[in-house]
PDB file of C-alpha atoms in Angstrom:
ATOM      1  CA  UNK A 469     -24.828 -14.878   5.636  1.00 82.00           C
ATOM      2  CA  UNK A 470     -24.415 -12.478   8.549  1.00 91.00           C
ATOM      3  CA  UNK A 471     -21.196 -10.825   9.546  1.00 92.00           C
ATOM      4  CA  UNK A 472     -20.267 -13.434  12.187  1.00 94.00           C
ATOM      5  CA  UNK A 473     -20.705 -16.257   9.525  1.00 95.00           C
ATOM      6  CA  UNK A 474     -18.552 -14.259   7.143  1.00 96.00           C
ATOM      7  CA  UNK A 475     -15.768 -14.083   9.743  1.00 97.00           C
ATOM      8  CA  UNK A 476     -16.136 -17.802  10.186  1.00 97.00           C
ATOM      9  CA  UNK A 477     -16.123 -18.518   6.541  1.00 97.00           C
ATOM     10  CA  UNK A 478     -12.874 -16.382   6.137  1.00 97.00           C
ATOM     11  CA  UNK A 479     -11.214 -18.270   9.100  1.00 97.00           C
ATOM     12  CA  UNK A 480     -11.944 -21.361   7.436  1.00 96.00           C
ATOM     13  CA  UNK A 481     -10.266 -20.229   4.116  1.00 97.00           C
ATOM     14  CA  UNK A 482      -7.237 -19.042   6.016  1.00 97.00           C
ATOM     15  CA  UNK A 483      -7.046 -22.334   7.869  1.00 96.00           C
ATOM     16  CA  UNK A 484      -7.051 -24.576   5.081  1.00 96.00           C
ATOM     17  CA  UNK A 485      -5.044 -22.527   2.604  1.00 97.00           C
ATOM     18  CA  UNK A 486      -1.701 -23.488   1.278  1.00 97.00           C
ATOM     19  CA  UNK A 487      -0.818 -19.900   0.348  1.00 98.00           C
ATOM     20  CA  UNK A 488      -2.097 -16.262   1.005  1.00 98.00           C
ATOM     21  CA  UNK A 489      -1.844 -13.197  -1.066  1.00 98.00           C
ATOM     22  CA  UNK A 490      -2.511  -9.996   0.949  1.00 98.00           C
ATOM     23  CA  UNK A 491      -3.644  -7.031  -1.099  1.00 98.00           C
ATOM     24  CA  UNK A 492      -3.834  -3.592   0.387  1.00 97.00           C
ATOM     25  CA  UNK A 493      -4.920  -0.063  -0.503  1.00 95.00           C
ATOM     26  CA  UNK A 494      -4.910   3.239   1.410  1.00 92.00           C
ATOM     27  CA  UNK A 495      -7.546   2.062   3.951  1.00 93.00           C
ATOM     28  CA  UNK A 496      -5.052  -0.277   5.356  1.00 96.00           C
ATOM     29  CA  UNK A 497      -3.140   2.598   6.938  1.00 94.00           C
ATOM     30  CA  UNK A 498      -6.139   4.311   8.472  1.00 93.00           C
ATOM     31  CA  UNK A 499      -5.853   2.112  11.563  1.00 95.00           C
ATOM     32  CA  UNK A 500      -2.337   3.324  12.011  1.00 95.00           C
ATOM     33  CA  UNK A 501      -3.350   6.883  11.935  1.00 91.00           C
ATOM     34  CA  UNK A 502      -2.656   7.555   8.442  1.00 90.00           C
ATOM     35  CA  UNK A 503      -4.824   9.663   6.174  1.00 83.00           C
ATOM     36  CA  UNK A 504      -6.300   7.921   3.265  1.00 78.00           C
ATOM     37  CA  UNK A 505      -7.098  11.021   1.303  1.00 75.00           C
ATOM     38  CA  UNK A 506     -10.592  10.065   0.495  1.00 70.00           C
ATOM     39  CA  UNK A 507     -12.010  12.796  -1.612  1.00 68.00           C
ATOM     40  CA  UNK A 508     -10.858  16.458  -1.595  1.00 65.00           C
ATOM     41  CA  UNK A 509     -12.289  17.076   1.823  1.00 74.00           C
ATOM     42  CA  UNK A 510     -10.399  14.129   3.221  1.00 77.00           C
ATOM     43  CA  UNK A 511      -7.133  15.482   1.711  1.00 82.00           C
ATOM     44  CA  UNK A 512      -7.633  18.975   3.071  1.00 81.00           C
ATOM     45  CA  UNK A 513      -8.481  17.825   6.441  1.00 82.00           C
ATOM     46  CA  UNK A 514      -5.048  16.080   6.469  1.00 81.00           C
ATOM     47  CA  UNK A 515      -3.336  19.069   4.891  1.00 84.00           C
ATOM     48  CA  UNK A 516      -5.230  22.513   5.499  1.00 85.00           C
ATOM     49  CA  UNK A 517      -2.525  24.582   3.789  1.00 85.00           C
ATOM     50  CA  UNK A 518      -3.557  23.091   0.427  1.00 86.00           C
ATOM     51  CA  UNK A 519      -7.285  24.042   0.926  1.00 88.00           C
ATOM     52  CA  UNK A 520      -6.178  27.681   1.284  1.00 84.00           C
ATOM     53  CA  UNK A 521      -4.253  27.215  -1.991  1.00 83.00           C
ATOM     54  CA  UNK A 522      -6.998  25.434  -3.647  1.00 87.00           C
ATOM     55  CA  UNK A 523      -4.888  22.402  -4.387  1.00 89.00           C
ATOM     56  CA  UNK A 524      -6.345  18.769  -4.367  1.00 89.00           C
ATOM     57  CA  UNK A 525      -4.454  15.525  -3.753  1.00 87.00           C
ATOM     58  CA  UNK A 526      -4.205  15.074  -7.690  1.00 88.00           C
ATOM     59  CA  UNK A 527      -2.616  18.628  -7.796  1.00 89.00           C
ATOM     60  CA  UNK A 528      -0.252  18.047  -5.038  1.00 90.00           C
ATOM     61  CA  UNK A 529       0.915  14.718  -6.438  1.00 91.00           C
ATOM     62  CA  UNK A 530       2.079  16.057  -9.718  1.00 93.00           C
ATOM     63  CA  UNK A 531       5.604  15.549 -10.886  1.00 96.00           C
ATOM     64  CA  UNK A 532       5.731  18.895 -12.683  1.00 95.00           C
ATOM     65  CA  UNK A 533       6.104  20.525  -9.176  1.00 95.00           C
ATOM     66  CA  UNK A 534       9.718  19.082  -8.890  1.00 97.00           C
ATOM     67  CA  UNK A 535      10.715  20.883 -12.051  1.00 95.00           C
ATOM     68  CA  UNK A 536       8.899  24.224 -11.414  1.00 95.00           C
ATOM     69  CA  UNK A 537       9.267  24.484  -7.544  1.00 96.00           C
ATOM     70  CA  UNK A 538      11.121  21.728  -5.866  1.00 98.00           C
ATOM     71  CA  UNK A 539      10.677  23.196  -2.477  1.00 97.00           C
ATOM     72  CA  UNK A 540       7.007  22.932  -2.838  1.00 95.00           C
ATOM     73  CA  UNK A 541       6.903  19.519  -4.300  1.00 97.00           C
ATOM     74  CA  UNK A 542       9.231  18.359  -1.449  1.00 97.00           C
ATOM     75  CA  UNK A 543       6.922  20.015   1.116  1.00 95.00           C
ATOM     76  CA  UNK A 544       4.264  17.457   0.270  1.00 94.00           C
ATOM     77  CA  UNK A 545       6.483  14.487  -0.086  1.00 96.00           C
ATOM     78  CA  UNK A 546       8.809  15.267   2.665  1.00 96.00           C
ATOM     79  CA  UNK A 547       5.934  15.714   4.983  1.00 93.00           C
ATOM     80  CA  UNK A 548       4.665  12.304   3.926  1.00 94.00           C
ATOM     81  CA  UNK A 549       8.181  10.691   4.217  1.00 96.00           C
ATOM     82  CA  UNK A 550       8.428  12.010   7.887  1.00 95.00           C
ATOM     83  CA  UNK A 551       5.000  10.697   8.713  1.00 94.00           C
ATOM     84  CA  UNK A 552       5.507   7.288   7.272  1.00 96.00           C
ATOM     85  CA  UNK A 553       8.876   6.893   9.258  1.00 97.00           C
ATOM     86  CA  UNK A 554       7.315   7.887  12.408  1.00 96.00           C
ATOM     87  CA  UNK A 555       4.182   5.655  12.015  1.00 96.00           C
ATOM     88  CA  UNK A 556       3.887   2.266  13.724  1.00 97.00           C
ATOM     89  CA  UNK A 557       2.031  -0.453  11.850  1.00 98.00           C
ATOM     90  CA  UNK A 558      -1.135  -1.420  13.552  1.00 98.00           C
ATOM     91  CA  UNK A 559      -1.855  -4.597  15.023  1.00 98.00           C
ATOM     92  CA  UNK A 560      -3.475  -6.159  11.936  1.00 98.00           C
ATOM     93  CA  UNK A 561      -0.131  -6.459  10.331  1.00 98.00           C
ATOM     94  CA  UNK A 562       1.005  -8.746  13.199  1.00 98.00           C
ATOM     95  CA  UNK A 563      -2.029 -10.730  12.899  1.00 98.00           C
ATOM     96  CA  UNK A 564      -1.637 -11.332   9.240  1.00 98.00           C
ATOM     97  CA  UNK A 565       2.146 -12.270   9.892  1.00 98.00           C
ATOM     98  CA  UNK A 566       1.003 -14.512  12.711  1.00 97.00           C
ATOM     99  CA  UNK A 567      -1.258 -16.473  10.196  1.00 98.00           C
ATOM    100  CA  UNK A 568       1.742 -16.919   7.790  1.00 98.00           C
ATOM    101  CA  UNK A 569       3.760 -18.446  10.613  1.00 97.00           C
ATOM    102  CA  UNK A 570       1.022 -20.445  12.320  1.00 96.00           C
ATOM    103  CA  UNK A 571      -0.318 -22.096   9.137  1.00 96.00           C
ATOM    104  CA  UNK A 572       2.951 -22.256   7.247  1.00 97.00           C
ATOM    105  CA  UNK A 573       1.562 -20.208   4.359  1.00 97.00           C
ATOM    106  CA  UNK A 574       3.635 -19.215   1.453  1.00 97.00           C
ATOM    107  CA  UNK A 575       2.748 -15.613   0.900  1.00 98.00           C
ATOM    108  CA  UNK A 576       3.065 -12.391  -1.126  1.00 98.00           C
ATOM    109  CA  UNK A 577       1.869  -8.909  -0.448  1.00 98.00           C
ATOM    110  CA  UNK A 578       0.617  -6.565  -3.010  1.00 98.00           C
ATOM    111  CA  UNK A 579      -0.013  -3.001  -2.061  1.00 98.00           C
ATOM    112  CA  UNK A 580      -0.874   0.302  -3.732  1.00 96.00           C
ATOM    113  CA  UNK A 581       0.666   2.160  -0.750  1.00 96.00           C
ATOM    114  CA  UNK A 582       4.063   3.914  -0.940  1.00 96.00           C
ATOM    115  CA  UNK A 583       4.524   4.067   2.987  1.00 97.00           C
ATOM    116  CA  UNK A 584       6.669   1.017   3.612  1.00 97.00           C
ATOM    117  CA  UNK A 585       4.462  -0.198   6.448  1.00 98.00           C
ATOM    118  CA  UNK A 586       4.600  -3.899   5.386  1.00 98.00           C
ATOM    119  CA  UNK A 587       8.456  -3.901   5.478  1.00 98.00           C
ATOM    120  CA  UNK A 588       8.417  -2.111   8.890  1.00 97.00           C
ATOM    121  CA  UNK A 589       6.013  -4.801  10.150  1.00 98.00           C
ATOM    122  CA  UNK A 590       8.396  -7.542   9.212  1.00 97.00           C
ATOM    123  CA  UNK A 591       7.193  -8.890   6.015  1.00 98.00           C
ATOM    124  CA  UNK A 592      10.217  -9.938   3.833  1.00 97.00           C
ATOM    125  CA  UNK A 593      11.109  -7.526   1.131  1.00 97.00           C
ATOM    126  CA  UNK A 594      11.237 -10.083  -1.594  1.00 97.00           C
ATOM    127  CA  UNK A 595       7.580 -11.055  -0.906  1.00 98.00           C
ATOM    128  CA  UNK A 596       6.309  -7.424  -1.398  1.00 98.00           C
ATOM    129  CA  UNK A 597       5.219  -5.650  -4.673  1.00 98.00           C
ATOM    130  CA  UNK A 598       4.526  -1.979  -4.471  1.00 98.00           C
ATOM    131  CA  UNK A 599       2.480  -1.212  -7.633  1.00 97.00           C
ATOM    132  CA  UNK A 600       2.920   2.639  -7.244  1.00 97.00           C
ATOM    133  CA  UNK A 601       6.542   2.534  -5.964  1.00 98.00           C
ATOM    134  CA  UNK A 602       7.980   3.685  -2.552  1.00 98.00           C
ATOM    135  CA  UNK A 603       8.555   6.934  -0.914  1.00 98.00           C
ATOM    136  CA  UNK A 604      11.540   5.437   0.785  1.00 98.00           C
ATOM    137  CA  UNK A 605      13.425   5.142  -2.469  1.00 98.00           C
ATOM    138  CA  UNK A 606      14.507   8.187  -4.654  1.00 98.00           C
ATOM    139  CA  UNK A 607      15.360   8.661  -8.501  1.00 98.00           C
ATOM    140  CA  UNK A 608      16.383  11.608 -10.441  1.00 98.00           C
ATOM    141  CA  UNK A 609      13.721  14.077 -11.681  1.00 97.00           C
ATOM    142  CA  UNK A 610      15.228  14.351 -15.277  1.00 95.00           C
ATOM    143  CA  UNK A 611      16.272  11.321 -15.159  1.00 97.00           C
ATOM    144  CA  UNK A 612      19.899  11.445 -15.842  1.00 97.00           C
ATOM    145  CA  UNK A 613      20.054   7.608 -15.313  1.00 97.00           C
ATOM    146  CA  UNK A 614      17.748   4.701 -14.405  1.00 98.00           C
ATOM    147  CA  UNK A 615      19.264   4.439 -10.904  1.00 98.00           C
ATOM    148  CA  UNK A 616      17.015   4.080  -7.843  1.00 98.00           C
ATOM    149  CA  UNK A 617      18.402   4.544  -4.324  1.00 98.00           C
ATOM    150  CA  UNK A 618      17.335   4.509  -0.856  1.00 98.00           C
ATOM    151  CA  UNK A 619      15.832   7.757   0.619  1.00 98.00           C
ATOM    152  CA  UNK A 620      18.045   8.636   3.541  1.00 97.00           C
ATOM    153  CA  UNK A 621      17.324  12.217   3.442  1.00 97.00           C
ATOM    154  CA  UNK A 622      16.371  14.381   6.379  1.00 97.00           C
ATOM    155  CA  UNK A 623      13.553  16.880   5.042  1.00 97.00           C
ATOM    156  CA  UNK A 624      12.368  19.544   7.393  1.00 97.00           C
ATOM    157  CA  UNK A 625       9.026  21.029   6.360  1.00 95.00           C
ATOM    158  CA  UNK A 626       7.250  24.337   7.416  1.00 93.00           C
ATOM    159  CA  UNK A 627       3.678  22.986   7.948  1.00 88.00           C
ATOM    160  CA  UNK A 628       2.347  26.579   7.681  1.00 88.00           C
ATOM    161  CA  UNK A 629       3.489  26.684   4.063  1.00 90.00           C
ATOM    162  CA  UNK A 630       4.145  23.213   3.279  1.00 91.00           C
ATOM    163  CA  UNK A 631       7.528  24.163   1.880  1.00 95.00           C
ATOM    164  CA  UNK A 632      10.567  21.995   2.431  1.00 97.00           C
ATOM    165  CA  UNK A 633      13.747  23.361   4.031  1.00 97.00           C
ATOM    166  CA  UNK A 634      15.962  20.861   2.120  1.00 97.00           C
ATOM    167  CA  UNK A 635      15.662  19.725  -1.402  1.00 98.00           C
ATOM    168  CA  UNK A 636      17.085  16.277  -2.009  1.00 98.00           C
ATOM    169  CA  UNK A 637      19.560  16.030  -4.987  1.00 98.00           C
ATOM    170  CA  UNK A 638      20.338  13.356  -7.412  1.00 98.00           C
ATOM    171  CA  UNK A 639      23.412  11.361  -6.233  1.00 97.00           C
ATOM    172  CA  UNK A 640      24.652  11.165  -9.951  1.00 98.00           C
ATOM    173  CA  UNK A 641      24.228  14.576 -11.418  1.00 98.00           C
ATOM    174  CA  UNK A 642      23.304  16.843  -8.639  1.00 97.00           C
ATOM    175  CA  UNK A 643      19.865  17.832 -10.040  1.00 98.00           C
ATOM    176  CA  UNK A 644      16.671  17.596  -8.153  1.00 98.00           C
ATOM    177  CA  UNK A 645      15.640  14.057  -7.024  1.00 98.00           C
ATOM    178  CA  UNK A 646      12.222  12.973  -6.426  1.00 98.00           C
ATOM    179  CA  UNK A 647      10.548   9.824  -4.831  1.00 98.00           C
ATOM    180  CA  UNK A 648      10.246   6.795  -6.889  1.00 98.00           C
ATOM    181  CA  UNK A 649       6.562   6.802  -6.887  1.00 98.00           C
ATOM    182  CA  UNK A 650       4.061   6.779  -9.749  1.00 97.00           C
ATOM    183  CA  UNK A 651       2.460  10.271  -9.655  1.00 96.00           C
ATOM    184  CA  UNK A 652      -0.491  11.541 -11.537  1.00 93.00           C
ATOM    185  CA  UNK A 653       0.332  12.253 -15.198  1.00 92.00           C
ATOM    186  CA  UNK A 654       3.809  10.917 -14.595  1.00 95.00           C
ATOM    187  CA  UNK A 655       5.992   9.997 -17.498  1.00 94.00           C
ATOM    188  CA  UNK A 656       9.201  10.183 -15.522  1.00 96.00           C
ATOM    189  CA  UNK A 657       8.601   7.383 -13.148  1.00 98.00           C
ATOM    190  CA  UNK A 658      11.369   4.831 -13.231  1.00 98.00           C
ATOM    191  CA  UNK A 659       9.537   1.450 -12.970  1.00 98.00           C
ATOM    192  CA  UNK A 660      12.417  -1.008 -12.704  1.00 98.00           C
ATOM    193  CA  UNK A 661      12.121  -1.708  -9.060  1.00 98.00           C
ATOM    194  CA  UNK A 662       8.421  -2.370  -9.101  1.00 98.00           C
ATOM    195  CA  UNK A 663       9.005  -4.542 -12.227  1.00 98.00           C
ATOM    196  CA  UNK A 664      11.419  -6.688 -10.332  1.00 98.00           C
ATOM    197  CA  UNK A 665       8.813  -7.103  -7.632  1.00 98.00           C
ATOM    198  CA  UNK A 666       6.331  -8.017 -10.474  1.00 98.00           C
ATOM    199  CA  UNK A 667       8.810 -10.800 -11.506  1.00 98.00           C
ATOM    200  CA  UNK A 668       8.912 -12.119  -7.928  1.00 98.00           C
ATOM    201  CA  UNK A 669       5.236 -12.195  -7.735  1.00 98.00           C
ATOM    202  CA  UNK A 670       4.817 -13.926 -11.108  1.00 98.00           C
ATOM    203  CA  UNK A 671       7.358 -16.599  -9.936  1.00 98.00           C
ATOM    204  CA  UNK A 672       5.427 -16.903  -6.683  1.00 98.00           C
ATOM    205  CA  UNK A 673       2.073 -17.542  -8.552  1.00 97.00           C
ATOM    206  CA  UNK A 674       3.947 -20.134 -10.872  1.00 96.00           C
ATOM    207  CA  UNK A 675       5.211 -22.021  -7.777  1.00 95.00           C
ATOM    208  CA  UNK A 676       1.989 -22.279  -5.864  1.00 93.00           C
ATOM    209  CA  UNK A 677       0.253 -23.671  -9.012  1.00 89.00           C
ATOM    210  CA  UNK A 678      -3.170 -25.007  -8.220  1.00 87.00           C
ATOM    211  CA  UNK A 679      -2.605 -25.123  -4.531  1.00 94.00           C
ATOM    212  CA  UNK A 680      -5.341 -23.559  -2.208  1.00 96.00           C
ATOM    213  CA  UNK A 681      -5.017 -19.766  -2.132  1.00 98.00           C
ATOM    214  CA  UNK A 682      -6.663 -17.333   0.073  1.00 98.00           C
ATOM    215  CA  UNK A 683      -6.518 -13.625  -0.757  1.00 98.00           C
ATOM    216  CA  UNK A 684      -7.123 -11.104   1.918  1.00 98.00           C
ATOM    217  CA  UNK A 685      -7.843  -7.628   0.614  1.00 98.00           C
ATOM    218  CA  UNK A 686      -7.885  -4.559   2.986  1.00 97.00           C
ATOM    219  CA  UNK A 687      -8.846  -0.947   2.449  1.00 94.00           C
ATOM    220  CA  UNK A 688      -8.722  -0.923  -1.447  1.00 94.00           C
ATOM    221  CA  UNK A 689     -11.255   1.457  -2.801  1.00 89.00           C
ATOM    222  CA  UNK A 690     -12.969   1.875  -6.261  1.00 89.00           C
ATOM    223  CA  UNK A 691     -11.394   5.323  -7.100  1.00 85.00           C
ATOM    224  CA  UNK A 692      -8.165   3.613  -8.422  1.00 84.00           C
ATOM    225  CA  UNK A 693      -9.310   0.058  -8.666  1.00 92.00           C
ATOM    226  CA  UNK A 694      -5.985  -1.637  -9.413  1.00 94.00           C
ATOM    227  CA  UNK A 695      -5.832  -3.664  -6.316  1.00 97.00           C
ATOM    228  CA  UNK A 696      -9.488  -4.553  -6.428  1.00 97.00           C
ATOM    229  CA  UNK A 697      -9.064  -5.918  -9.930  1.00 97.00           C
ATOM    230  CA  UNK A 698      -6.091  -8.037  -8.828  1.00 97.00           C
ATOM    231  CA  UNK A 699      -7.944  -9.426  -5.944  1.00 97.00           C
ATOM    232  CA  UNK A 700     -10.946 -10.466  -8.207  1.00 97.00           C
ATOM    233  CA  UNK A 701      -8.686 -11.854 -10.634  1.00 97.00           C
ATOM    234  CA  UNK A 702      -6.861 -13.924  -7.947  1.00 97.00           C
ATOM    235  CA  UNK A 703     -10.083 -14.907  -6.469  1.00 96.00           C
ATOM    236  CA  UNK A 704     -11.416 -16.415  -9.720  1.00 95.00           C
ATOM    237  CA  UNK A 705      -8.388 -19.043  -9.787  1.00 94.00           C
ATOM    238  CA  UNK A 706      -9.287 -22.651  -9.149  1.00 91.00           C
ATOM    239  CA  UNK A 707      -9.227 -23.480  -5.441  1.00 90.00           C
ATOM    240  CA  UNK A 708      -8.904 -19.677  -4.415  1.00 96.00           C
ATOM    241  CA  UNK A 709     -10.985 -17.619  -2.077  1.00 97.00           C
ATOM    242  CA  UNK A 710     -10.997 -13.820  -1.860  1.00 98.00           C
ATOM    243  CA  UNK A 711     -11.954 -11.922   1.355  1.00 98.00           C
ATOM    244  CA  UNK A 712     -12.528  -8.343   0.831  1.00 98.00           C
ATOM    245  CA  UNK A 713     -12.513  -6.131   3.936  1.00 97.00           C
ATOM    246  CA  UNK A 714     -13.777  -2.679   3.483  1.00 96.00           C
ATOM    247  CA  UNK A 715     -15.985  -0.372   5.601  1.00 93.00           C
ATOM    248  CA  UNK A 716     -17.753   1.207   2.670  1.00 91.00           C
ATOM    249  CA  UNK A 717     -17.100  -0.752  -0.735  1.00 92.00           C
ATOM    250  CA  UNK A 718     -16.887  -4.359   0.423  1.00 94.00           C
ATOM    251  CA  UNK A 719     -18.959  -5.931  -2.522  1.00 95.00           C
ATOM    252  CA  UNK A 720     -17.420  -8.746  -4.276  1.00 96.00           C
ATOM    253  CA  UNK A 721     -18.902 -11.450  -6.334  1.00 93.00           C
ATOM    254  CA  UNK A 722     -19.758 -14.829  -4.592  1.00 91.00           C
ATOM    255  CA  UNK A 723     -18.448 -17.183  -3.586  1.00 93.00           C
ATOM    256  CA  UNK A 724     -15.866 -14.696  -2.483  1.00 96.00           C
ATOM    257  CA  UNK A 725     -16.424 -13.083   0.899  1.00 97.00           C
ATOM    258  CA  UNK A 726     -17.486  -9.497   1.615  1.00 97.00           C
ATOM    259  CA  UNK A 727     -16.788  -8.093   5.016  1.00 97.00           C
ATOM    260  CA  UNK A 728     -18.076  -4.493   5.774  1.00 96.00           C
ATOM    261  CA  UNK A 729     -15.460  -3.098   8.477  1.00 96.00           C
ATOM    262  CA  UNK A 730     -12.057  -1.652   8.729  1.00 96.00           C
ATOM    263  CA  UNK A 731      -8.899  -3.536   8.250  1.00 97.00           C
ATOM    264  CA  UNK A 732      -7.832  -4.047  11.793  1.00 97.00           C
ATOM    265  CA  UNK A 733     -11.339  -4.904  13.022  1.00 97.00           C
ATOM    266  CA  UNK A 734     -11.725  -7.361  10.047  1.00 97.00           C
ATOM    267  CA  UNK A 735      -8.605  -9.381  10.654  1.00 98.00           C
ATOM    268  CA  UNK A 736      -8.896  -9.257  14.354  1.00 98.00           C
ATOM    269  CA  UNK A 737     -12.375 -10.746  14.004  1.00 97.00           C
ATOM    270  CA  UNK A 738     -11.220 -13.584  11.804  1.00 98.00           C
ATOM    271  CA  UNK A 739      -8.282 -14.286  14.125  1.00 97.00           C
ATOM    272  CA  UNK A 740     -10.603 -14.403  17.042  1.00 97.00           C
ATOM    273  CA  UNK A 741     -12.444 -17.288  15.243  1.00 96.00           C
ATOM    274  CA  UNK A 742      -9.276 -19.060  14.501  1.00 96.00           C
ATOM    275  CA  UNK A 743      -8.206 -18.700  18.269  1.00 93.00           C
ATOM    276  CA  UNK A 744     -11.492 -20.436  19.334  1.00 88.00           C
ATOM    277  CA  UNK A 745     -11.048 -23.146  16.829  1.00 72.00           C
ATOM    278  CA  UNK A 746      -7.609 -23.715  18.323  1.00 63.00           C
ATOM    279  CA  UNK A 747      -9.152 -24.836  21.609  1.00 54.00           C
ATOM    280  CA  UNK A 748     -11.955 -27.051  20.123  1.00 50.00           C
TER     281      UNK A 748
END
């Protein structure tokens, strides 16, 4: 099956589905101009000061920094907060939302991204599960309570040193706060918000039962394969079809579909087929 035939098969799956699950990894944001931190080199290209310090993405995304050096910790997460707030979701988000509306699909979004781009693109908050949490929500570093609150902080960052000029504080005890994100080696993450999203997703799956399901995965790599495993599990359900869109790691077991290209190019090509079919 050549690439165009795969686009057509994916379009048929979307057109005849009753429900859609959108699964997305870091590659989903690349077309919006966001870095995906692929490998140490990719991380250092996005954040040159860390190359000079010899710090990798895993080293920067370590919760211990919030206790040892909060200004350093918030330099990384403050910069990312500001970047995600300024980023405009690429057109692929709108294409996916258009399929939901055009074909009257029940839907759910599962993402390992913490950037809040699906919410910004207009997807309903109660139809999204952020498996690693969200940078747009905070919690206490200790933590003093199980509270999670919206991140409304203004965090200036000196990009030469990657240190924050303001360290957000817990609204309950005044100690240092941190993003409500699952970091590497993290034993302090409060997972209650994500657990609530998981319950919504479980209810969604129960409601759709054996109806025809299409799963559209974009930009989910193999380094942390959480999203890929979920896609494959959903694609194995009776009456389901999974479409994996990935420029480098698109392989997936048949009869599911493998499409080797970026997220925006992939959904745009599928949408082009759907647009042609509308005029036939």
